[in-house]
Coordinates of C-alpha atoms in Angstrom, one line a residue:
X1 CA 112.1 -106.0 166.7
X2 CA 114.1 -106.9 163.6
X3 CA 116.2 -104.3 161.9
X4 CA 117.7 -106.3 159.2
X5 CA 116.4 -109.0 156.7
X6 CA 119.1 -112.1 157.4
X7 CA 119.8 -114.5 154.7
X8 CA 119.0 -118.1 155.7
X9 CA 121.9 -120.1 154.8
X10 CA 121.8 -124.0 155.5
X11 CA 125.3 -125.5 156.8
X12 CA 126.9 -127.3 154.0
X13 CA 126.9 -131.2 154.2
X14 CA 130.5 -130.9 152.8
X15 CA 132.8 -129.6 155.4
X16 CA 136.1 -127.9 155.1
X17 CA 139.1 -129.2 156.9
X18 CA 142.2 -127.7 158.4
X19 CA 144.4 -129.5 156.1
X20 CA 142.3 -128.7 153.0
X21 CA 144.0 -126.7 150.2
X22 CA 141.8 -123.8 148.7
X23 CA 142.1 -121.9 145.5
X24 CA 140.2 -118.7 145.0
X25 CA 139.5 -117.3 141.5
X26 CA 137.6 -114.5 140.4
X27 CA 137.0 -110.9 141.1
X28 CA 138.3 -108.6 143.7
X29 CA 135.9 -110.0 146.2
X30 CA 137.5 -113.2 145.8
X31 CA 140.8 -111.6 146.9
X32 CA 139.1 -110.2 149.9
X33 CA 137.7 -113.6 151.0
X34 CA 140.8 -115.5 150.0
X35 CA 143.0 -113.1 151.9
X36 CA 141.1 -113.9 155.1
X37 CA 142.0 -117.6 154.8
X38 CA 145.9 -116.9 154.0
X39 CA 145.7 -114.4 157.0
X40 CA 144.4 -117.3 159.1
X41 CA 147.0 -119.7 158.2
X42 CA 145.0 -121.8 155.9
X43 CA 146.6 -123.5 152.6
X44 CA 145.1 -121.0 150.4
X45 CA 146.1 -119.4 146.9
X46 CA 144.4 -116.4 145.4
X47 CA 144.1 -115.5 141.8
X48 CA 147.6 -116.8 140.6
X49 CA 147.3 -114.9 137.3
X50 CA 145.5 -112.0 138.5
X51 CA 142.0 -110.8 139.0
X52 CA 139.4 -112.5 136.7
X53 CA 135.9 -111.1 136.3
X54 CA 133.6 -113.0 133.8
X55 CA 133.1 -116.8 133.2
X56 CA 135.3 -117.1 130.3
X57 CA 138.5 -115.5 132.1
X58 CA 137.9 -117.8 135.2
X59 CA 137.9 -120.8 132.8
X60 CA 141.1 -119.6 131.2
X61 CA 142.7 -119.4 134.5
X62 CA 141.5 -122.9 135.5
X63 CA 143.0 -124.2 132.2
X64 CA 146.3 -122.7 132.6
X65 CA 146.5 -124.7 136.3
X66 CA 145.0 -127.7 135.0
X67 CA 147.9 -129.7 136.0
X68 CA 147.9 -128.3 139.6
X69 CA 144.2 -128.4 140.3
X70 CA 144.7 -132.2 141.7
X71 CA 146.3 -130.6 144.6
X72 CA 143.2 -128.4 145.7
X73 CA 140.2 -129.7 147.7
X74 CA 138.2 -126.7 147.2
X75 CA 137.9 -124.0 144.3
X76 CA 135.9 -120.9 145.2
X77 CA 134.9 -118.9 142.3
X78 CA 133.5 -115.3 142.5
X79 CA 132.0 -114.0 139.2
X80 CA 131.8 -110.3 138.7
X81 CA 130.3 -109.7 135.5
X82 CA 129.1 -111.2 132.1
X83 CA 130.8 -108.7 130.0
X84 CA 133.8 -109.8 127.9
X85 CA 136.4 -108.2 125.9
X86 CA 137.4 -109.6 122.6
X87 CA 140.5 -108.6 120.7
X88 CA 139.3 -107.7 117.2
X89 CA 142.6 -108.8 115.6
X90 CA 142.5 -112.4 116.7
X91 CA 138.8 -112.9 117.9
X92 CA 139.9 -114.2 121.4
X93 CA 138.6 -113.1 124.6
X94 CA 141.1 -111.5 126.6
X95 CA 141.6 -111.6 130.6
X96 CA 143.3 -108.3 130.6
X97 CA 143.5 -105.7 128.0
X98 CA 147.1 -105.0 129.4
X99 CA 146.4 -101.3 129.1
X100 CA 146.3 -101.2 125.3
X101 CA 143.9 -98.9 123.5
X102 CA 140.2 -99.5 123.9
X103 CA 139.7 -99.5 120.1
X104 CA 141.6 -102.6 119.8
X105 CA 139.0 -104.6 121.6
X106 CA 135.1 -105.1 121.4
X107 CA 132.8 -105.3 124.5
X108 CA 130.4 -108.2 124.5
X109 CA 127.7 -109.2 127.0
X110 CA 127.4 -112.9 127.5
X111 CA 123.8 -114.5 127.8
X112 CA 122.6 -116.7 130.5
X113 CA 123.2 -119.8 128.0
X114 CA 126.8 -118.6 127.2
X115 CA 127.7 -118.0 130.8
X116 CA 126.1 -121.5 131.8
X117 CA 128.4 -123.2 129.1
X118 CA 131.5 -121.6 130.4
X119 CA 130.5 -122.6 134.0
X120 CA 130.0 -126.3 132.8
X121 CA 133.2 -126.3 131.5
X122 CA 134.6 -124.9 134.7
X123 CA 132.9 -127.5 136.7
X124 CA 133.9 -130.5 134.5
X125 CA 137.6 -129.5 134.7
X126 CA 137.4 -129.1 138.7
X127 CA 135.3 -132.3 139.3
X128 CA 137.6 -134.3 137.2
X129 CA 140.4 -133.4 139.8
X130 CA 138.0 -134.5 142.5
X131 CA 137.7 -131.0 144.0
X132 CA 134.7 -129.1 145.7
X133 CA 133.5 -126.1 143.9
X134 CA 131.9 -123.1 145.6
X135 CA 130.3 -120.2 143.2
X136 CA 129.7 -116.8 144.7
X137 CA 128.6 -113.7 142.8
X138 CA 130.4 -110.6 143.6
X139 CA 128.3 -107.9 145.3
X140 CA 130.5 -105.2 143.8
X141 CA 128.4 -102.9 141.4
X142 CA 129.8 -101.7 138.0
X143 CA 129.1 -98.0 138.0
X144 CA 130.6 -98.0 134.5
X145 CA 127.7 -100.0 133.0
X146 CA 125.0 -97.8 134.9
X147 CA 123.4 -99.5 137.8
X148 CA 120.3 -101.1 136.0
X149 CA 122.9 -103.0 133.6
X150 CA 124.9 -103.9 136.6
X151 CA 121.9 -105.5 138.0
X152 CA 121.1 -107.3 134.9
X153 CA 124.8 -108.5 134.7
X154 CA 124.5 -109.8 138.2
X155 CA 121.2 -111.6 137.5
X156 CA 122.5 -113.3 134.4
X157 CA 125.5 -114.7 136.5
X158 CA 122.9 -115.9 139.2
X159 CA 120.8 -117.6 136.6
X160 CA 123.8 -119.4 135.2
X161 CA 125.2 -120.6 138.3
X162 CA 121.8 -122.0 139.3
X163 CA 122.3 -124.2 136.2
X164 CA 125.4 -125.9 137.1
X165 CA 124.8 -126.5 140.9
X166 CA 125.0 -130.0 142.2
X167 CA 126.1 -132.2 145.1
X168 CA 129.7 -131.0 145.0
X169 CA 128.9 -127.8 143.3
X170 CA 127.7 -125.3 145.8
X171 CA 126.5 -121.7 146.1
X172 CA 127.3 -119.3 148.8
X173 CA 125.1 -116.1 148.7
X174 CA 127.8 -113.2 149.3
X175 CA 125.7 -111.2 146.8
X176 CA 122.3 -111.7 148.9
X177 CA 124.2 -111.0 152.2
X178 CA 125.5 -107.7 151.1
X179 CA 122.3 -106.3 149.3
X180 CA 119.9 -107.7 152.1
X181 CA 121.6 -107.9 155.2
X182 CA 124.3 -105.1 154.9
X183 CA 122.3 -102.8 152.6
X184 CA 123.4 -99.7 154.7
X185 CA 126.1 -97.5 153.1
X186 CA 128.2 -97.8 156.4
X187 CA 129.1 -101.5 155.1
X188 CA 130.6 -99.8 152.0
X189 CA 134.2 -98.4 151.4
X190 CA 134.5 -94.8 150.6
X191 CA 133.8 -95.4 146.9
X192 CA 130.3 -96.5 147.8
X193 CA 130.8 -99.5 145.4
X194 CA 133.0 -102.0 147.2
X195 CA 132.2 -103.6 150.5
X196 CA 134.2 -102.3 153.5
X197 CA 136.5 -104.5 155.4
X198 CA 134.2 -104.9 158.1
X199 CA 131.5 -106.2 155.6
X200 CA 133.9 -108.5 154.1
X201 CA 134.7 -109.9 157.6
X202 CA 131.1 -110.3 158.3
X203 CA 130.6 -112.4 155.1
X204 CA 133.7 -114.3 156.1
X205 CA 132.4 -115.3 159.4
X206 CA 128.9 -116.5 157.7
X207 CA 131.2 -118.3 155.2
X208 CA 133.1 -120.2 158.2
X209 CA 129.6 -121.0 159.8
X210 CA 128.5 -122.6 156.7
X211 CA 131.5 -124.6 155.6
X212 CA 134.0 -125.2 158.6
X213 CA 134.1 -128.6 160.2
X214 CA 134.5 -128.8 164.1
X215 CA 138.4 -129.0 163.4
X216 CA 138.5 -126.3 161.0
X217 CA 136.8 -124.1 163.7
X218 CA 139.1 -125.2 166.3
X219 CA 141.9 -124.5 164.3
X220 CA 140.7 -120.9 163.3
X221 CA 140.1 -120.1 166.9
X222 CA 143.4 -121.5 168.1
X223 CA 145.4 -119.7 165.8
X224 CA 143.7 -116.2 166.7
X225 CA 146.1 -115.3 169.4
X226 CA 149.2 -116.3 167.2
X227 CA 147.9 -113.9 164.5
X228 CA 147.4 -111.1 167.0
X229 CA 151.0 -111.5 168.0
X230 CA 152.2 -111.7 164.4
X231 CA 150.4 -108.5 163.8
X232 CA 151.6 -106.7 166.8
X233 CA 153.3 -103.4 166.3
X234 CA 156.2 -102.9 168.5
X235 CA 157.1 -99.4 170.2
X236 CA 160.6 -100.5 170.5
X237 CA 161.7 -102.9 167.8
X238 CA 165.3 -102.9 168.6
X239 CA 164.6 -103.8 172.5
X240 CA 165.5 -107.3 173.9
X241 CA 162.1 -107.6 175.1
X242 CA 160.6 -107.2 171.7
X243 CA 163.2 -109.8 170.4
X244 CA 162.2 -112.3 173.0
X245 CA 158.4 -111.7 172.2
X246 CA 159.1 -112.4 168.4
X247 CA 161.0 -115.5 169.1
X248 CA 158.4 -116.8 171.3
X249 CA 155.8 -116.0 168.7
X250 CA 157.7 -117.9 166.0
X251 CA 157.9 -120.9 168.3
X252 CA 154.3 -120.9 168.9
X253 CA 153.6 -120.7 165.4
X254 CA 156.0 -123.7 164.7
X255 CA 154.2 -125.7 167.4
X256 CA 150.7 -124.9 166.0
X257 CA 151.7 -125.9 162.7
X258 CA 153.4 -129.1 164.0
X259 CA 150.2 -129.9 165.9
X260 CA 147.9 -129.5 162.8
X261 CA 150.3 -131.3 160.4
X262 CA 151.5 -128.1 158.7
X263 CA 155.1 -127.8 157.4
X264 CA 156.7 -124.5 158.6
X265 CA 159.5 -123.1 156.1
X266 CA 161.3 -121.5 158.8

């Protein structure tokens, strides 16, 4: 008896290595996945200019980082919406309204063609720097649009992404996993909109299975006891035993980083 509808995902032919550097850009779902990489000692940077939701804002972030893109092996992009905000006075698409009055901006809805053009610019910019691209569409629904309009927004993004996929431009079905495999509300946060931590952990595990090389898997698994020690909450933080525990953990981290060719700043 099957009680779920699993999303079939073929393992990627391009594999992520332990030494790879990753950039995560996009909606708050990109933050959730990116933070899992940071927490597990991978060289990852997450939304350096803040959370970005639409293709134009993601493109703006990457343009601002153009001189640094060469240092990343992977750019993971999570698109949240096809809605943009244009400043009436200048006509420019803003990435953040900076808490200014709503009347200063005009909300617009990008078409599939407009989204595709922005994504093509994103891909061209990243591929010029010889990095791999992974697109995802955020499973977070937009209540303020109304749920039907939110679905139309996601469909527009999915269609646009399908227009730019290629050998080194890949798609990871986070949206489909959340809606098909984890459709029960117990996998949502209390707001019933955002995925719960458990759901993000589940999606992260599937991402690992699809993209991690054997070495990256070994790296991840070997780091888990160190991570557990680093997150340990002491009952007696001023005790000699806890001081010894901390020093032992720090040495384990230094040995781990040395083994895997990582630089430890401590």
